[in-house]
PDB file of C-alpha atoms in Angstrom:
ATOM      1  CA  UNK A   1     -32.197 -15.986  20.198  1.00 49.00           C
ATOM      2  CA  UNK A   2     -34.096 -14.719  23.235  1.00 53.00           C
ATOM      3  CA  UNK A   3     -35.376 -18.232  23.981  1.00 57.00           C
ATOM      4  CA  UNK A   4     -31.827 -19.597  23.885  1.00 57.00           C
ATOM      5  CA  UNK A   5     -30.524 -16.863  26.179  1.00 55.00           C
ATOM      6  CA  UNK A   6     -33.347 -17.380  28.668  1.00 59.00           C
ATOM      7  CA  UNK A   7     -33.221 -21.192  28.766  1.00 67.00           C
ATOM      8  CA  UNK A   8     -29.576 -22.194  28.507  1.00 69.00           C
ATOM      9  CA  UNK A   9     -29.538 -24.582  31.454  1.00 74.00           C
ATOM     10  CA  UNK A  10     -32.784 -26.131  30.267  1.00 79.00           C
ATOM     11  CA  UNK A  11     -31.324 -26.761  26.807  1.00 79.00           C
ATOM     12  CA  UNK A  12     -28.237 -28.472  28.240  1.00 80.00           C
ATOM     13  CA  UNK A  13     -30.411 -30.669  30.484  1.00 85.00           C
ATOM     14  CA  UNK A  14     -32.654 -31.556  27.542  1.00 87.00           C
ATOM     15  CA  UNK A  15     -29.670 -32.737  25.507  1.00 85.00           C
ATOM     16  CA  UNK A  16     -28.368 -34.677  28.519  1.00 86.00           C
ATOM     17  CA  UNK A  17     -31.732 -36.385  29.007  1.00 89.00           C
ATOM     18  CA  UNK A  18     -31.836 -37.214  25.291  1.00 87.00           C
ATOM     19  CA  UNK A  19     -28.414 -38.817  25.692  1.00 85.00           C
ATOM     20  CA  UNK A  20     -29.667 -40.836  28.669  1.00 86.00           C
ATOM     21  CA  UNK A  21     -32.616 -42.085  26.638  1.00 88.00           C
ATOM     22  CA  UNK A  22     -30.342 -43.081  23.769  1.00 84.00           C
ATOM     23  CA  UNK A  23     -27.995 -44.827  26.176  1.00 82.00           C
ATOM     24  CA  UNK A  24     -30.968 -46.720  27.623  1.00 82.00           C
ATOM     25  CA  UNK A  25     -31.672 -48.237  24.207  1.00 82.00           C
ATOM     26  CA  UNK A  26     -28.013 -49.194  23.826  1.00 79.00           C
ATOM     27  CA  UNK A  27     -28.089 -51.204  27.041  1.00 80.00           C
ATOM     28  CA  UNK A  28     -29.840 -53.872  24.994  1.00 78.00           C
ATOM     29  CA  UNK A  29     -26.542 -54.464  23.248  1.00 78.00           C
ATOM     30  CA  UNK A  30     -23.783 -56.527  24.862  1.00 78.00           C
ATOM     31  CA  UNK A  31     -20.382 -55.105  25.763  1.00 73.00           C
ATOM     32  CA  UNK A  32     -18.055 -54.867  22.779  1.00 73.00           C
ATOM     33  CA  UNK A  33     -20.938 -54.460  20.329  1.00 78.00           C
ATOM     34  CA  UNK A  34     -20.410 -52.101  17.399  1.00 83.00           C
ATOM     35  CA  UNK A  35     -23.082 -49.756  18.780  1.00 81.00           C
ATOM     36  CA  UNK A  36     -21.022 -49.151  21.907  1.00 79.00           C
ATOM     37  CA  UNK A  37     -17.930 -48.488  19.839  1.00 82.00           C
ATOM     38  CA  UNK A  38     -19.837 -45.937  17.786  1.00 84.00           C
ATOM     39  CA  UNK A  39     -21.090 -44.326  21.001  1.00 80.00           C
ATOM     40  CA  UNK A  40     -17.503 -44.067  22.226  1.00 80.00           C
ATOM     41  CA  UNK A  41     -16.486 -42.497  18.906  1.00 84.00           C
ATOM     42  CA  UNK A  42     -19.272 -39.939  19.233  1.00 81.00           C
ATOM     43  CA  UNK A  43     -18.002 -39.028  22.686  1.00 81.00           C
ATOM     44  CA  UNK A  44     -14.431 -38.612  21.431  1.00 82.00           C
ATOM     45  CA  UNK A  45     -15.523 -36.398  18.526  1.00 84.00           C
ATOM     46  CA  UNK A  46     -17.874 -34.215  20.546  1.00 80.00           C
ATOM     47  CA  UNK A  47     -15.452 -34.063  23.455  1.00 77.00           C
ATOM     48  CA  UNK A  48     -12.728 -32.836  21.119  1.00 80.00           C
ATOM     49  CA  UNK A  49     -15.096 -30.273  19.651  1.00 80.00           C
ATOM     50  CA  UNK A  50     -16.015 -29.124  23.144  1.00 77.00           C
ATOM     51  CA  UNK A  51     -12.335 -28.755  24.077  1.00 76.00           C
ATOM     52  CA  UNK A  52     -11.691 -26.659  20.951  1.00 80.00           C
ATOM     53  CA  UNK A  53     -14.636 -24.402  21.705  1.00 79.00           C
ATOM     54  CA  UNK A  54     -13.430 -24.078  25.296  1.00 72.00           C
ATOM     55  CA  UNK A  55     -10.099 -22.751  23.998  1.00 76.00           C
ATOM     56  CA  UNK A  56     -11.852 -20.246  21.739  1.00 74.00           C
ATOM     57  CA  UNK A  57     -14.148 -19.181  24.570  1.00 72.00           C
ATOM     58  CA  UNK A  58     -11.062 -18.746  26.755  1.00 70.00           C
ATOM     59  CA  UNK A  59      -9.665 -16.272  24.228  1.00 71.00           C
ATOM     60  CA  UNK A  60     -12.973 -14.435  24.258  1.00 68.00           C
ATOM     61  CA  UNK A  61     -12.890 -14.361  28.064  1.00 65.00           C
ATOM     62  CA  UNK A  62      -9.414 -12.861  27.908  1.00 67.00           C
ATOM     63  CA  UNK A  63     -10.692 -10.186  25.532  1.00 64.00           C
ATOM     64  CA  UNK A  64     -13.575  -9.438  27.894  1.00 65.00           C
ATOM     65  CA  UNK A  65     -11.070  -8.851  30.682  1.00 69.00           C
ATOM     66  CA  UNK A  66      -9.555  -6.152  28.458  1.00 69.00           C
ATOM     67  CA  UNK A  67     -12.940  -4.451  28.500  1.00 70.00           C
ATOM     68  CA  UNK A  68     -13.052  -4.607  32.287  1.00 69.00           C
ATOM     69  CA  UNK A  69      -9.571  -3.107  32.544  1.00 76.00           C
ATOM     70  CA  UNK A  70     -10.523  -0.411  30.061  1.00 74.00           C
ATOM     71  CA  UNK A  71     -13.543   0.438  32.181  1.00 74.00           C
ATOM     72  CA  UNK A  72     -11.230   0.883  35.173  1.00 76.00           C
ATOM     73  CA  UNK A  73      -8.914   3.097  33.113  1.00 78.00           C
ATOM     74  CA  UNK A  74     -11.863   5.204  31.915  1.00 77.00           C
ATOM     75  CA  UNK A  75     -13.092   5.602  35.480  1.00 77.00           C
ATOM     76  CA  UNK A  76      -9.604   6.635  36.587  1.00 80.00           C
ATOM     77  CA  UNK A  77      -9.277   9.163  33.758  1.00 80.00           C
ATOM     78  CA  UNK A  78     -12.693  10.631  34.557  1.00 81.00           C
ATOM     79  CA  UNK A  79     -11.915  10.915  38.261  1.00 81.00           C
ATOM     80  CA  UNK A  80      -8.512  12.468  37.595  1.00 82.00           C
ATOM     81  CA  UNK A  81      -9.955  15.095  35.270  1.00 85.00           C
ATOM     82  CA  UNK A  82     -12.833  15.992  37.605  1.00 84.00           C
ATOM     83  CA  UNK A  83     -10.494  16.234  40.593  1.00 86.00           C
ATOM     84  CA  UNK A  84      -7.919  18.387  38.802  1.00 87.00           C
ATOM     85  CA  UNK A  85     -10.602  20.613  37.260  1.00 88.00           C
ATOM     86  CA  UNK A  86     -12.182  21.221  40.680  1.00 88.00           C
ATOM     87  CA  UNK A  87      -8.777  22.072  42.150  1.00 89.00           C
ATOM     88  CA  UNK A  88      -8.040  24.506  39.307  1.00 90.00           C
ATOM     89  CA  UNK A  89     -11.376  26.294  39.795  1.00 89.00           C
ATOM     90  CA  UNK A  90     -10.864  26.587  43.546  1.00 90.00           C
ATOM     91  CA  UNK A  91      -7.342  27.969  43.179  1.00 88.00           C
ATOM     92  CA  UNK A  92      -7.727  30.378  40.279  1.00 88.00           C
ATOM     93  CA  UNK A  93     -11.353  30.938  39.374  1.00 87.00           C
ATOM     94  CA  UNK A  94     -13.011  32.104  42.577  1.00 81.00           C
ATOM     95  CA  UNK A  95     -12.742  34.792  41.430  1.00 81.00           C
ATOM     96  CA  UNK A  96     -10.558  35.064  38.317  1.00 77.00           C
ATOM     97  CA  UNK A  97      -8.355  38.113  38.853  1.00 82.00           C
ATOM     98  CA  UNK A  98      -7.154  38.345  35.241  1.00 84.00           C
ATOM     99  CA  UNK A  99      -8.813  38.359  31.833  1.00 87.00           C
ATOM    100  CA  UNK A 100      -6.656  35.503  30.531  1.00 89.00           C
ATOM    101  CA  UNK A 101      -7.380  33.448  33.642  1.00 89.00           C
ATOM    102  CA  UNK A 102     -11.075  34.091  33.075  1.00 90.00           C
ATOM    103  CA  UNK A 103     -10.736  32.586  29.594  1.00 90.00           C
ATOM    104  CA  UNK A 104      -9.034  29.500  31.027  1.00 91.00           C
ATOM    105  CA  UNK A 105     -11.636  29.177  33.777  1.00 90.00           C
ATOM    106  CA  UNK A 106     -14.436  29.403  31.240  1.00 90.00           C
ATOM    107  CA  UNK A 107     -12.800  26.655  29.185  1.00 90.00           C
ATOM    108  CA  UNK A 108     -12.422  24.441  32.274  1.00 89.00           C
ATOM    109  CA  UNK A 109     -16.090  24.957  33.111  1.00 86.00           C
ATOM    110  CA  UNK A 110     -17.027  24.086  29.543  1.00 83.00           C
ATOM    111  CA  UNK A 111     -14.927  20.913  29.468  1.00 84.00           C
ATOM    112  CA  UNK A 112     -16.220  19.816  32.866  1.00 82.00           C
ATOM    113  CA  UNK A 113     -19.792  20.332  31.706  1.00 77.00           C
ATOM    114  CA  UNK A 114     -19.101  18.261  28.600  1.00 74.00           C
ATOM    115  CA  UNK A 115     -18.087  15.258  30.710  1.00 71.00           C
ATOM    116  CA  UNK A 116     -19.440  15.129  34.246  1.00 58.00           C
ATOM    117  CA  UNK A 117     -22.404  17.320  33.391  1.00 49.00           C
ATOM    118  CA  UNK A 118     -23.287  15.385  30.246  1.00 51.00           C
ATOM    119  CA  UNK A 119     -25.485  12.407  31.106  1.00 52.00           C
ATOM    120  CA  UNK A 120     -24.275  10.248  28.226  1.00 57.00           C
ATOM    121  CA  UNK A 121     -20.629   9.872  29.222  1.00 57.00           C
ATOM    122  CA  UNK A 122     -21.012   8.610  32.805  1.00 57.00           C
ATOM    123  CA  UNK A 123     -23.991   6.531  31.655  1.00 58.00           C
ATOM    124  CA  UNK A 124     -21.879   4.798  29.009  1.00 60.00           C
ATOM    125  CA  UNK A 125     -19.136   3.974  31.517  1.00 61.00           C
ATOM    126  CA  UNK A 126     -21.676   2.575  33.973  1.00 62.00           C
ATOM    127  CA  UNK A 127     -23.527   0.642  31.268  1.00 61.00           C
ATOM    128  CA  UNK A 128     -20.449  -1.127  29.955  1.00 57.00           C
ATOM    129  CA  UNK A 129     -19.554  -2.129  33.501  1.00 56.00           C
ATOM    130  CA  UNK A 130     -23.002  -3.630  34.056  1.00 54.00           C
ATOM    131  CA  UNK A 131     -23.568  -5.379  30.741  1.00 50.00           C
ATOM    132  CA  UNK A 132     -20.202  -6.759  29.702  1.00 47.00           C
ATOM    133  CA  UNK A 133     -21.078  -9.374  27.052  1.00 44.00           C
ATOM    134  CA  UNK A 134     -19.922 -12.368  29.114  1.00 41.00           C
ATOM    135  CA  UNK A 135     -22.680 -11.584  31.582  1.00 47.00           C
ATOM    136  CA  UNK A 136     -25.130 -12.560  28.850  1.00 45.00           C
ATOM    137  CA  UNK A 137     -24.477 -16.233  29.587  1.00 46.00           C
ATOM    138  CA  UNK A 138     -26.366 -16.742  32.852  1.00 45.00           C
ATOM    139  CA  UNK A 139     -27.131 -20.337  33.830  1.00 39.00           C
ATOM    140  CA  UNK A 140     -30.296 -19.399  35.661  1.00 39.00           C
ATOM    141  CA  UNK A 141     -33.946 -19.743  34.816  1.00 38.00           C
ATOM    142  CA  UNK A 142     -36.034 -16.695  35.479  1.00 41.00           C
ATOM    143  CA  UNK A 143     -34.691 -13.227  36.365  1.00 50.00           C
ATOM    144  CA  UNK A 144     -36.138 -12.023  33.077  1.00 55.00           C
ATOM    145  CA  UNK A 145     -36.655  -8.468  34.323  1.00 57.00           C
ATOM    146  CA  UNK A 146     -32.948  -8.181  35.149  1.00 53.00           C
ATOM    147  CA  UNK A 147     -31.928  -9.494  31.736  1.00 58.00           C
ATOM    148  CA  UNK A 148     -34.351  -7.107  30.020  1.00 63.00           C
ATOM    149  CA  UNK A 149     -32.853  -4.210  31.944  1.00 59.00           C
ATOM    150  CA  UNK A 150     -29.361  -5.308  30.900  1.00 57.00           C
ATOM    151  CA  UNK A 151     -30.470  -5.503  27.269  1.00 64.00           C
ATOM    152  CA  UNK A 152     -31.915  -1.987  27.450  1.00 66.00           C
ATOM    153  CA  UNK A 153     -28.685  -0.678  28.950  1.00 61.00           C
ATOM    154  CA  UNK A 154     -26.660  -2.474  26.287  1.00 64.00           C
ATOM    155  CA  UNK A 155     -28.733  -0.751  23.611  1.00 67.00           C
ATOM    156  CA  UNK A 156     -27.844   2.604  25.173  1.00 65.00           C
ATOM    157  CA  UNK A 157     -24.166   1.682  25.160  1.00 65.00           C
ATOM    158  CA  UNK A 158     -24.374   0.724  21.481  1.00 66.00           C
ATOM    159  CA  UNK A 159     -26.002   4.058  20.679  1.00 66.00           C
ATOM    160  CA  UNK A 160     -23.351   6.099  22.510  1.00 66.00           C
ATOM    161  CA  UNK A 161     -20.946   7.939  20.198  1.00 66.00           C
ATOM    162  CA  UNK A 162     -17.777   9.206  21.937  1.00 64.00           C
ATOM    163  CA  UNK A 163     -16.790  11.040  18.754  1.00 65.00           C
ATOM    164  CA  UNK A 164     -19.391  13.641  19.680  1.00 63.00           C
ATOM    165  CA  UNK A 165     -17.041  14.826  22.401  1.00 61.00           C
ATOM    166  CA  UNK A 166     -14.301  15.587  19.884  1.00 58.00           C
ATOM    167  CA  UNK A 167     -16.061  18.851  19.051  1.00 58.00           C
ATOM    168  CA  UNK A 168     -15.038  20.083  22.496  1.00 67.00           C
ATOM    169  CA  UNK A 169     -11.482  21.218  21.783  1.00 76.00           C
ATOM    170  CA  UNK A 170      -9.402  21.760  24.895  1.00 79.00           C
ATOM    171  CA  UNK A 171      -7.084  24.244  23.165  1.00 81.00           C
ATOM    172  CA  UNK A 172      -8.910  26.473  20.693  1.00 82.00           C
ATOM    173  CA  UNK A 173      -7.393  29.701  19.388  1.00 85.00           C
ATOM    174  CA  UNK A 174      -8.628  31.954  22.209  1.00 87.00           C
ATOM    175  CA  UNK A 175      -7.560  29.469  24.858  1.00 89.00           C
ATOM    176  CA  UNK A 176      -4.135  28.999  23.281  1.00 89.00           C
ATOM    177  CA  UNK A 177      -3.627  32.755  23.281  1.00 91.00           C
ATOM    178  CA  UNK A 178      -4.601  32.954  26.961  1.00 90.00           C
ATOM    179  CA  UNK A 179      -2.186  30.137  27.790  1.00 90.00           C
ATOM    180  CA  UNK A 180       0.669  31.911  26.003  1.00 91.00           C
ATOM    181  CA  UNK A 181      -0.104  35.121  27.903  1.00 90.00           C
ATOM    182  CA  UNK A 182      -0.203  33.279  31.238  1.00 89.00           C
ATOM    183  CA  UNK A 183       3.132  31.647  30.487  1.00 89.00           C
ATOM    184  CA  UNK A 184       4.654  35.128  30.564  1.00 89.00           C
ATOM    185  CA  UNK A 185       2.681  36.333  33.579  1.00 88.00           C
ATOM    186  CA  UNK A 186       2.119  33.242  35.781  1.00 87.00           C
ATOM    187  CA  UNK A 187       3.674  30.083  34.318  1.00 89.00           C
ATOM    188  CA  UNK A 188       2.220  27.888  37.076  1.00 90.00           C
ATOM    189  CA  UNK A 189      -1.353  28.618  36.023  1.00 90.00           C
ATOM    190  CA  UNK A 190      -0.547  27.950  32.374  1.00 90.00           C
ATOM    191  CA  UNK A 191       1.135  24.668  33.295  1.00 91.00           C
ATOM    192  CA  UNK A 192      -1.819  23.569  35.441  1.00 91.00           C
ATOM    193  CA  UNK A 193      -4.218  24.323  32.615  1.00 91.00           C
ATOM    194  CA  UNK A 194      -2.143  22.411  30.059  1.00 92.00           C
ATOM    195  CA  UNK A 195      -2.134  19.396  32.404  1.00 90.00           C
ATOM    196  CA  UNK A 196      -5.925  19.610  32.523  1.00 90.00           C
ATOM    197  CA  UNK A 197      -6.153  19.899  28.741  1.00 89.00           C
ATOM    198  CA  UNK A 198      -4.032  16.763  28.327  1.00 88.00           C
ATOM    199  CA  UNK A 199      -6.126  14.967  30.964  1.00 86.00           C
ATOM    200  CA  UNK A 200      -9.267  15.831  28.992  1.00 87.00           C
ATOM    201  CA  UNK A 201      -7.770  14.543  25.747  1.00 85.00           C
ATOM    202  CA  UNK A 202      -6.686  11.365  27.553  1.00 84.00           C
ATOM    203  CA  UNK A 203     -10.198  10.930  28.942  1.00 82.00           C
ATOM    204  CA  UNK A 204     -11.760  11.142  25.490  1.00 81.00           C
ATOM    205  CA  UNK A 205      -9.150   8.725  24.092  1.00 82.00           C
ATOM    206  CA  UNK A 206      -9.899   6.212  26.841  1.00 81.00           C
ATOM    207  CA  UNK A 207     -13.650   6.473  26.232  1.00 79.00           C
ATOM    208  CA  UNK A 208     -13.121   5.917  22.511  1.00 79.00           C
ATOM    209  CA  UNK A 209     -11.027   2.825  23.229  1.00 81.00           C
ATOM    210  CA  UNK A 210     -13.671   1.586  25.647  1.00 77.00           C
ATOM    211  CA  UNK A 211     -16.280   1.926  22.935  1.00 78.00           C
ATOM    212  CA  UNK A 212     -14.050  -0.006  20.514  1.00 79.00           C
ATOM    213  CA  UNK A 213     -13.524  -2.812  23.046  1.00 76.00           C
ATOM    214  CA  UNK A 214     -17.257  -2.986  23.631  1.00 75.00           C
ATOM    215  CA  UNK A 215     -18.081  -3.180  19.919  1.00 76.00           C
ATOM    216  CA  UNK A 216     -15.421  -5.860  19.353  1.00 76.00           C
ATOM    217  CA  UNK A 217     -16.894  -8.101  22.027  1.00 72.00           C
ATOM    218  CA  UNK A 218     -20.423  -7.496  20.803  1.00 72.00           C
ATOM    219  CA  UNK A 219     -19.408  -8.438  17.266  1.00 75.00           C
ATOM    220  CA  UNK A 220     -17.916 -11.706  18.554  1.00 72.00           C
ATOM    221  CA  UNK A 221     -20.659 -12.582  21.015  1.00 68.00           C
ATOM    222  CA  UNK A 222     -21.613 -15.517  18.752  1.00 73.00           C
ATOM    223  CA  UNK A 223     -18.743 -17.386  20.432  1.00 73.00           C
ATOM    224  CA  UNK A 224     -20.933 -17.632  23.510  1.00 70.00           C
ATOM    225  CA  UNK A 225     -23.664 -19.336  21.493  1.00 74.00           C
ATOM    226  CA  UNK A 226     -21.060 -21.670  20.032  1.00 76.00           C
ATOM    227  CA  UNK A 227     -19.928 -22.475  23.546  1.00 76.00           C
ATOM    228  CA  UNK A 228     -23.508 -23.251  24.580  1.00 77.00           C
ATOM    229  CA  UNK A 229     -23.942 -25.460  21.508  1.00 80.00           C
ATOM    230  CA  UNK A 230     -20.778 -27.371  22.384  1.00 80.00           C
ATOM    231  CA  UNK A 231     -21.966 -27.875  25.955  1.00 80.00           C
ATOM    232  CA  UNK A 232     -25.253 -29.243  24.675  1.00 82.00           C
ATOM    233  CA  UNK A 233     -23.460 -31.732  22.420  1.00 81.00           C
ATOM    234  CA  UNK A 234     -21.091 -32.814  25.191  1.00 82.00           C
ATOM    235  CA  UNK A 235     -24.059 -33.199  27.525  1.00 82.00           C
ATOM    236  CA  UNK A 236     -25.729 -35.393  24.919  1.00 82.00           C
ATOM    237  CA  UNK A 237     -22.672 -37.587  24.385  1.00 82.00           C
ATOM    238  CA  UNK A 238     -21.627 -37.975  28.035  1.00 82.00           C
ATOM    239  CA  UNK A 239     -24.264 -40.625  28.918  1.00 84.00           C
ATOM    240  CA  UNK A 240     -23.087 -42.818  26.023  1.00 80.00           C
ATOM    241  CA  UNK A 241     -19.523 -42.809  27.326  1.00 79.00           C
ATOM    242  CA  UNK A 242     -20.758 -43.491  30.860  1.00 81.00           C
ATOM    243  CA  UNK A 243     -22.958 -46.307  29.610  1.00 82.00           C
ATOM    244  CA  UNK A 244     -20.071 -47.919  27.738  1.00 77.00           C
ATOM    245  CA  UNK A 245     -17.935 -47.842  30.867  1.00 77.00           C
ATOM    246  CA  UNK A 246     -20.721 -49.385  32.972  1.00 80.00           C
ATOM    247  CA  UNK A 247     -21.333 -52.167  30.435  1.00 78.00           C
ATOM    248  CA  UNK A 248     -17.638 -53.035  30.342  1.00 74.00           C
ATOM    249  CA  UNK A 249     -17.419 -53.040  34.149  1.00 76.00           C
ATOM    250  CA  UNK A 250     -20.447 -55.300  34.465  1.00 71.00           C
ATOM    251  CA  UNK A 251     -19.250 -57.733  31.776  1.00 68.00           C
ATOM    252  CA  UNK A 252     -18.227 -60.992  33.363  1.00 61.00           C
ATOM    253  CA  UNK A 253     -14.464 -61.415  33.410  1.00 58.00           C
ATOM    254  CA  UNK A 254     -13.077 -64.391  31.596  1.00 53.00           C
TER     255      UNK A 254
END
């Protein structure tokens, strides 16, 4: 598998050269010979197979764009939560002039630490942006260190479990009580906190969906190998079709 990923262009060229060699042998046959007709049939079959694979790969590409959009949404949710949490702390927590506000400020600090302060969450978002599965098909020889780094980052993304963040409840019993008290005393503070709590829940939901999108594409990454296989076959058959056309053009007209 590693050899295939590292030498994709080489494999396609090898199949193309093999097709050229086969076409060279066929040039011994005159135009209209059965061998040329079989070569044309091979081109039609493999060309049709290549077109079908191209359609399937197009669907996969569309799915990969969903991952990219989900990454953008996750970034936006993270930024929104961090921005709103910082604003809440500046407005009400420096210092907290009420015991209930202190409870809410402590919860905001805890939730902020569980996201921005936790290395795994921002790492996962960055990793999925860098190693989206379609980037695995690189028609370049060399750059092995870069590919190895991408593989290591992909392994980290696979190991990330967003469900671990579900233990951080935005509205536990003590926090809910503080919110109810602040609704009677200062409704604005309670409302701002509830907006933050919903933003946190939305952030976790977006990260979970991002993880699901990532796993779906990883599970269907074999489509990329199928696409490479189809390109190799088309590269092999193309010289035969070209040779048939040249033979027919060079045949003396009657």
